[in-house]
Amino acid sequence: VAMIEKLSIPSYMINRFKISSNPFTNRYDNGYYQIFNGIVALVKGGMFGVGYGKGFIKYSYLPESENDAILAVVIEELGMIGFLIILILYGIMIYQLIKYAFLVKSEKDKMILIGTLSYIMIHFVFNIGGITAFIPLTGVPLLFISAGGSSRMAIMMAIGLSQNVISRHRMSERRANRIWES
């Protein structure tokens, strides 16, 4: 943090690094409040959570609980089991994107798949890192789960393009197999 303070960056950015380095110093201050309550929600959820819809932290304790801090709410209500389900679903998506990125021949198609993969991974890492205070909270939504129109629309378009690439690849594979068999 001392090294970052020497850089010529705005003070609100420096405060984000200070908050993530120790979110427990002043839990009632503006920036510390969200990260502290997010960590409380993670701890309160435990392994199995308090029950779907029974979480308390989302009611005015976490600002933007349906957007930036949705993961904290999910873990409080569904526990680490709910987080594991989300992690597995993200893992399946990422695996499929990587697999087809290696299989397709066209560079344009590879760029679409790798771009979608990067988009999903960056949002996932930044959201989880921000909620757990491993990196400064940036306000990046958790794709497919957070409320928000523009990010949801953008990821749906990216997934649609990726699905188009995968579908065209599968069709060309089937066509090649039919030709090979005859």
PDB file of C-alpha atoms in Angstrom:
ATOM      1  CA  VAL A   1       0.000   0.000   0.000  1.00  0.00           C
ATOM      2  CA  ALA A   2       2.889   2.370   0.758  1.00  0.00           C
ATOM      3  CA  MET A   3       4.299   1.764  -2.708  1.00  0.00           C
ATOM      4  CA  ILE A   4       0.911   2.407  -4.320  1.00  0.00           C
ATOM      5  CA  GLU A   5       0.546   5.676  -2.390  1.00  0.00           C
ATOM      6  CA  LYS A   6       3.718   6.964  -4.068  1.00  0.00           C
ATOM      7  CA  LEU A   7       2.169   6.519  -7.526  1.00  0.00           C
ATOM      8  CA  SER A   8       0.238   9.363  -9.050  1.00  0.00           C
ATOM      9  CA  ILE A   9      -3.197   7.761  -8.987  1.00  0.00           C
ATOM     10  CA  PRO A  10      -6.429   9.184  -7.537  1.00  0.00           C
ATOM     11  CA  SER A  11      -7.011   8.819  -3.804  1.00  0.00           C
ATOM     12  CA  TYR A  12     -10.172   6.715  -4.187  1.00  0.00           C
ATOM     13  CA  MET A  13      -8.098   4.052  -5.973  1.00  0.00           C
ATOM     14  CA  ILE A  14      -5.524   4.090  -3.183  1.00  0.00           C
ATOM     15  CA  ASN A  15      -8.357   3.711  -0.663  1.00  0.00           C
ATOM     16  CA  ARG A  16      -9.548   0.568  -2.464  1.00  0.00           C
ATOM     17  CA  PHE A  17      -6.119  -1.005  -1.975  1.00  0.00           C
ATOM     18  CA  LYS A  18      -6.087   0.047   1.704  1.00  0.00           C
ATOM     19  CA  ILE A  19      -9.528  -1.468   2.229  1.00  0.00           C
ATOM     20  CA  SER A  20      -8.621  -4.775   0.581  1.00  0.00           C
ATOM     21  CA  SER A  21      -5.381  -5.025   2.548  1.00  0.00           C
ATOM     22  CA  ASN A  22      -7.316  -4.895   5.850  1.00  0.00           C
ATOM     23  CA  PRO A  23     -11.112  -4.703   5.583  1.00  0.00           C
ATOM     24  CA  PHE A  24     -11.551  -4.928   9.363  1.00  0.00           C
ATOM     25  CA  THR A  25      -9.930  -1.623  10.351  1.00  0.00           C
ATOM     26  CA  ASN A  26     -13.057   0.531  10.118  1.00  0.00           C
ATOM     27  CA  ARG A  27     -16.116  -1.517   9.240  1.00  0.00           C
ATOM     28  CA  TYR A  28     -18.485   1.465   9.423  1.00  0.00           C
ATOM     29  CA  ASP A  29     -16.599   3.625   6.937  1.00  0.00           C
ATOM     30  CA  ASN A  30     -18.026   3.938   3.443  1.00  0.00           C
ATOM     31  CA  GLY A  31     -15.567   1.736   1.556  1.00  0.00           C
ATOM     32  CA  TYR A  32     -14.956  -0.808   4.306  1.00  0.00           C
ATOM     33  CA  TYR A  33     -18.660  -1.390   4.897  1.00  0.00           C
ATOM     34  CA  GLN A  34     -19.418  -3.460   1.809  1.00  0.00           C
ATOM     35  CA  ILE A  35     -16.362  -5.689   1.966  1.00  0.00           C
ATOM     36  CA  PHE A  36     -16.758  -6.275   5.709  1.00  0.00           C
ATOM     37  CA  ASN A  37     -20.412  -7.242   5.384  1.00  0.00           C
ATOM     38  CA  GLY A  38     -19.611  -9.416   2.365  1.00  0.00           C
ATOM     39  CA  ILE A  39     -17.073 -11.349   4.414  1.00  0.00           C
ATOM     40  CA  VAL A  40     -19.597 -11.636   7.252  1.00  0.00           C
ATOM     41  CA  ALA A  41     -22.091 -13.139   4.785  1.00  0.00           C
ATOM     42  CA  LEU A  42     -19.480 -15.637   3.577  1.00  0.00           C
ATOM     43  CA  VAL A  43     -18.711 -16.732   7.137  1.00  0.00           C
ATOM     44  CA  LYS A  44     -22.369 -16.799   8.176  1.00  0.00           C
ATOM     45  CA  GLY A  45     -23.283 -19.094   5.267  1.00  0.00           C
ATOM     46  CA  GLY A  46     -20.910 -21.825   6.322  1.00  0.00           C
ATOM     47  CA  MET A  47     -21.135 -25.123   4.462  1.00  0.00           C
ATOM     48  CA  PHE A  48     -24.892 -25.362   3.888  1.00  0.00           C
ATOM     49  CA  GLY A  49     -26.101 -21.765   4.276  1.00  0.00           C
ATOM     50  CA  VAL A  50     -29.045 -20.354   6.200  1.00  0.00           C
ATOM     51  CA  GLY A  51     -31.608 -21.374   3.572  1.00  0.00           C
ATOM     52  CA  TYR A  52     -32.789 -20.005   0.256  1.00  0.00           C
ATOM     53  CA  GLY A  53     -34.443 -16.627   0.788  1.00  0.00           C
ATOM     54  CA  LYS A  54     -33.612 -16.588   4.510  1.00  0.00           C
ATOM     55  CA  GLY A  55     -30.452 -14.502   4.282  1.00  0.00           C
ATOM     56  CA  PHE A  56     -30.469 -11.302   6.298  1.00  0.00           C
ATOM     57  CA  ILE A  57     -27.383  -9.466   5.040  1.00  0.00           C
ATOM     58  CA  LYS A  58     -29.011  -8.479   1.737  1.00  0.00           C
ATOM     59  CA  TYR A  59     -31.495  -6.195   3.488  1.00  0.00           C
ATOM     60  CA  SER A  60     -29.610  -2.877   3.626  1.00  0.00           C
ATOM     61  CA  TYR A  61     -26.401  -4.393   5.016  1.00  0.00           C
ATOM     62  CA  LEU A  62     -24.894  -4.905   1.572  1.00  0.00           C
ATOM     63  CA  PRO A  63     -25.333  -2.024  -0.839  1.00  0.00           C
ATOM     64  CA  GLU A  64     -25.791  -3.328  -4.390  1.00  0.00           C
ATOM     65  CA  SER A  65     -26.449  -6.825  -3.083  1.00  0.00           C
ATOM     66  CA  GLU A  66     -28.195  -7.853  -6.303  1.00  0.00           C
ATOM     67  CA  ASN A  67     -25.302  -6.629  -8.465  1.00  0.00           C
ATOM     68  CA  ASP A  68     -21.743  -6.510  -7.167  1.00  0.00           C
ATOM     69  CA  ALA A  69     -22.162  -8.543  -3.990  1.00  0.00           C
ATOM     70  CA  ILE A  70     -24.554 -11.225  -5.235  1.00  0.00           C
ATOM     71  CA  LEU A  71     -22.010 -13.941  -4.519  1.00  0.00           C
ATOM     72  CA  ALA A  72     -21.972 -13.010  -0.813  1.00  0.00           C
ATOM     73  CA  VAL A  73     -25.769 -13.288  -0.727  1.00  0.00           C
ATOM     74  CA  VAL A  74     -25.692 -16.649  -2.538  1.00  0.00           C
ATOM     75  CA  ILE A  75     -23.085 -18.056  -0.150  1.00  0.00           C
ATOM     76  CA  GLU A  76     -24.969 -16.770   2.896  1.00  0.00           C
ATOM     77  CA  GLU A  77     -28.179 -18.443   1.732  1.00  0.00           C
ATOM     78  CA  LEU A  78     -26.846 -21.598   0.019  1.00  0.00           C
ATOM     79  CA  GLY A  79     -23.455 -21.951   1.708  1.00  0.00           C
ATOM     80  CA  MET A  80     -20.297 -23.317   0.155  1.00  0.00           C
ATOM     81  CA  ILE A  81     -22.387 -26.021  -1.526  1.00  0.00           C
ATOM     82  CA  GLY A  82     -24.130 -23.276  -3.550  1.00  0.00           C
ATOM     83  CA  PHE A  83     -20.776 -21.756  -4.396  1.00  0.00           C
ATOM     84  CA  LEU A  84     -19.481 -25.164  -5.521  1.00  0.00           C
ATOM     85  CA  ILE A  85     -22.480 -25.542  -7.843  1.00  0.00           C
ATOM     86  CA  ILE A  86     -21.742 -22.129  -9.368  1.00  0.00           C
ATOM     87  CA  LEU A  87     -18.057 -23.036  -9.645  1.00  0.00           C
ATOM     88  CA  ILE A  88     -18.869 -26.333 -11.384  1.00  0.00           C
ATOM     89  CA  LEU A  89     -21.215 -24.650 -13.864  1.00  0.00           C
ATOM     90  CA  TYR A  90     -18.606 -22.005 -14.668  1.00  0.00           C
ATOM     91  CA  GLY A  91     -16.016 -24.776 -14.997  1.00  0.00           C
ATOM     92  CA  ILE A  92     -18.162 -26.676 -17.507  1.00  0.00           C
ATOM     93  CA  MET A  93     -18.642 -23.523 -19.572  1.00  0.00           C
ATOM     94  CA  ILE A  94     -14.947 -22.672 -19.490  1.00  0.00           C
ATOM     95  CA  TYR A  95     -13.962 -26.247 -20.378  1.00  0.00           C
ATOM     96  CA  GLN A  96     -16.293 -26.280 -23.395  1.00  0.00           C
ATOM     97  CA  LEU A  97     -14.997 -22.918 -24.630  1.00  0.00           C
ATOM     98  CA  ILE A  98     -11.376 -24.045 -24.302  1.00  0.00           C
ATOM     99  CA  LYS A  99     -12.084 -27.409 -25.938  1.00  0.00           C
ATOM    100  CA  TYR A 100     -13.741 -25.875 -28.986  1.00  0.00           C
ATOM    101  CA  ALA A 101     -11.160 -23.092 -29.193  1.00  0.00           C
ATOM    102  CA  PHE A 102      -8.594 -25.831 -29.857  1.00  0.00           C
ATOM    103  CA  LEU A 103     -10.862 -27.750 -32.242  1.00  0.00           C
ATOM    104  CA  VAL A 104     -12.054 -25.006 -34.611  1.00  0.00           C
ATOM    105  CA  LYS A 105      -9.865 -24.180 -37.587  1.00  0.00           C
ATOM    106  CA  SER A 106     -10.798 -20.576 -38.328  1.00  0.00           C
ATOM    107  CA  GLU A 107      -8.820 -17.878 -36.522  1.00  0.00           C
ATOM    108  CA  LYS A 108     -11.934 -15.695 -36.366  1.00  0.00           C
ATOM    109  CA  ASP A 109     -13.831 -18.470 -34.589  1.00  0.00           C
ATOM    110  CA  LYS A 110     -10.935 -19.029 -32.182  1.00  0.00           C
ATOM    111  CA  MET A 111     -10.936 -15.318 -31.324  1.00  0.00           C
ATOM    112  CA  ILE A 112     -14.676 -15.401 -30.578  1.00  0.00           C
ATOM    113  CA  LEU A 113     -14.311 -18.390 -28.270  1.00  0.00           C
ATOM    114  CA  ILE A 114     -11.190 -17.085 -26.507  1.00  0.00           C
ATOM    115  CA  GLY A 115     -12.760 -13.625 -26.170  1.00  0.00           C
ATOM    116  CA  THR A 116     -15.874 -15.073 -24.546  1.00  0.00           C
ATOM    117  CA  LEU A 117     -13.716 -17.244 -22.311  1.00  0.00           C
ATOM    118  CA  SER A 118     -11.643 -14.234 -21.245  1.00  0.00           C
ATOM    119  CA  TYR A 119     -14.756 -12.144 -20.624  1.00  0.00           C
ATOM    120  CA  ILE A 120     -16.224 -14.806 -18.329  1.00  0.00           C
ATOM    121  CA  MET A 121     -12.941 -15.527 -16.517  1.00  0.00           C
ATOM    122  CA  ILE A 122     -12.062 -11.895 -15.859  1.00  0.00           C
ATOM    123  CA  HIS A 123     -15.498 -11.117 -14.443  1.00  0.00           C
ATOM    124  CA  PHE A 124     -15.432 -14.272 -12.314  1.00  0.00           C
ATOM    125  CA  VAL A 125     -11.986 -13.607 -10.848  1.00  0.00           C
ATOM    126  CA  PHE A 126     -12.627  -9.892 -10.242  1.00  0.00           C
ATOM    127  CA  ASN A 127     -15.989 -10.492  -8.563  1.00  0.00           C
ATOM    128  CA  ILE A 128     -14.793 -13.291  -6.302  1.00  0.00           C
ATOM    129  CA  GLY A 129     -11.540 -11.468  -5.545  1.00  0.00           C
ATOM    130  CA  GLY A 130     -13.427  -8.285  -4.655  1.00  0.00           C
ATOM    131  CA  ILE A 131     -15.960 -10.003  -2.394  1.00  0.00           C
ATOM    132  CA  THR A 132     -13.262 -11.939  -0.547  1.00  0.00           C
ATOM    133  CA  ALA A 133     -10.961  -8.854  -0.325  1.00  0.00           C
ATOM    134  CA  PHE A 134      -8.104 -10.538  -2.198  1.00  0.00           C
ATOM    135  CA  ILE A 135      -8.181  -7.694  -4.716  1.00  0.00           C
ATOM    136  CA  PRO A 136      -9.759  -4.247  -4.466  1.00  0.00           C
ATOM    137  CA  LEU A 137     -13.518  -4.227  -4.994  1.00  0.00           C
ATOM    138  CA  THR A 138     -14.139  -2.946  -8.509  1.00  0.00           C
ATOM    139  CA  GLY A 139     -17.886  -3.333  -8.978  1.00  0.00           C
ATOM    140  CA  VAL A 140     -17.616  -6.014 -11.669  1.00  0.00           C
ATOM    141  CA  PRO A 141     -20.793  -8.135 -11.814  1.00  0.00           C
ATOM    142  CA  LEU A 142     -20.874 -11.917 -11.571  1.00  0.00           C
ATOM    143  CA  LEU A 143     -22.037 -12.856 -15.049  1.00  0.00           C
ATOM    144  CA  PHE A 144     -25.256 -14.891 -15.427  1.00  0.00           C
ATOM    145  CA  ILE A 145     -26.156 -14.257 -11.774  1.00  0.00           C
ATOM    146  CA  SER A 146     -25.959 -10.513 -11.047  1.00  0.00           C
ATOM    147  CA  ALA A 147     -28.843  -8.270 -11.946  1.00  0.00           C
ATOM    148  CA  GLY A 148     -28.092  -5.741 -14.624  1.00  0.00           C
ATOM    149  CA  GLY A 149     -29.148  -5.235 -18.173  1.00  0.00           C
ATOM    150  CA  SER A 150     -26.017  -4.245 -20.049  1.00  0.00           C
ATOM    151  CA  SER A 151     -23.677  -6.933 -18.709  1.00  0.00           C
ATOM    152  CA  ARG A 152     -26.342  -9.606 -19.104  1.00  0.00           C
ATOM    153  CA  MET A 153     -27.036  -8.532 -22.672  1.00  0.00           C
ATOM    154  CA  ALA A 154     -23.319  -8.481 -23.511  1.00  0.00           C
ATOM    155  CA  ILE A 155     -22.636 -11.961 -22.106  1.00  0.00           C
ATOM    156  CA  MET A 156     -25.706 -13.395 -23.815  1.00  0.00           C
ATOM    157  CA  MET A 157     -24.513 -12.013 -27.144  1.00  0.00           C
ATOM    158  CA  ALA A 158     -21.029 -13.439 -26.542  1.00  0.00           C
ATOM    159  CA  ILE A 159     -22.464 -16.838 -25.596  1.00  0.00           C
ATOM    160  CA  GLY A 160     -24.720 -16.723 -28.657  1.00  0.00           C
ATOM    161  CA  LEU A 161     -21.768 -16.051 -30.950  1.00  0.00           C
ATOM    162  CA  SER A 162     -19.775 -18.814 -29.266  1.00  0.00           C
ATOM    163  CA  GLN A 163     -22.668 -21.238 -29.590  1.00  0.00           C
ATOM    164  CA  ASN A 164     -22.911 -20.364 -33.284  1.00  0.00           C
ATOM    165  CA  VAL A 165     -19.222 -21.167 -33.737  1.00  0.00           C
ATOM    166  CA  ILE A 166     -19.589 -24.472 -31.856  1.00  0.00           C
ATOM    167  CA  SER A 167     -22.713 -25.411 -33.811  1.00  0.00           C
ATOM    168  CA  ARG A 168     -21.051 -24.706 -37.168  1.00  0.00           C
ATOM    169  CA  HIS A 169     -18.033 -26.764 -36.106  1.00  0.00           C
ATOM    170  CA  ARG A 170     -20.235 -29.711 -35.104  1.00  0.00           C
ATOM    171  CA  MET A 171     -22.123 -29.537 -38.410  1.00  0.00           C
ATOM    172  CA  SER A 172     -18.898 -29.561 -40.401  1.00  0.00           C
ATOM    173  CA  GLU A 173     -17.672 -32.536 -38.343  1.00  0.00           C
ATOM    174  CA  ARG A 174     -20.900 -34.453 -39.044  1.00  0.00           C
ATOM    175  CA  ARG A 175     -20.685 -33.594 -42.731  1.00  0.00           C
ATOM    176  CA  ALA A 176     -17.075 -34.781 -42.867  1.00  0.00           C
ATOM    177  CA  ASN A 177     -18.009 -38.023 -41.097  1.00  0.00           C
ATOM    178  CA  ARG A 178     -20.856 -38.681 -43.557  1.00  0.00           C
ATOM    179  CA  ILE A 179     -18.546 -38.123 -46.510  1.00  0.00           C
ATOM    180  CA  TRP A 180     -15.896 -40.354 -44.930  1.00  0.00           C
ATOM    181  CA  GLU A 181     -18.424 -43.159 -44.276  1.00  0.00           C
ATOM    182  CA  SER A 182     -19.764 -43.197 -47.845  1.00  0.00           C
TER     183      SER A 182
END
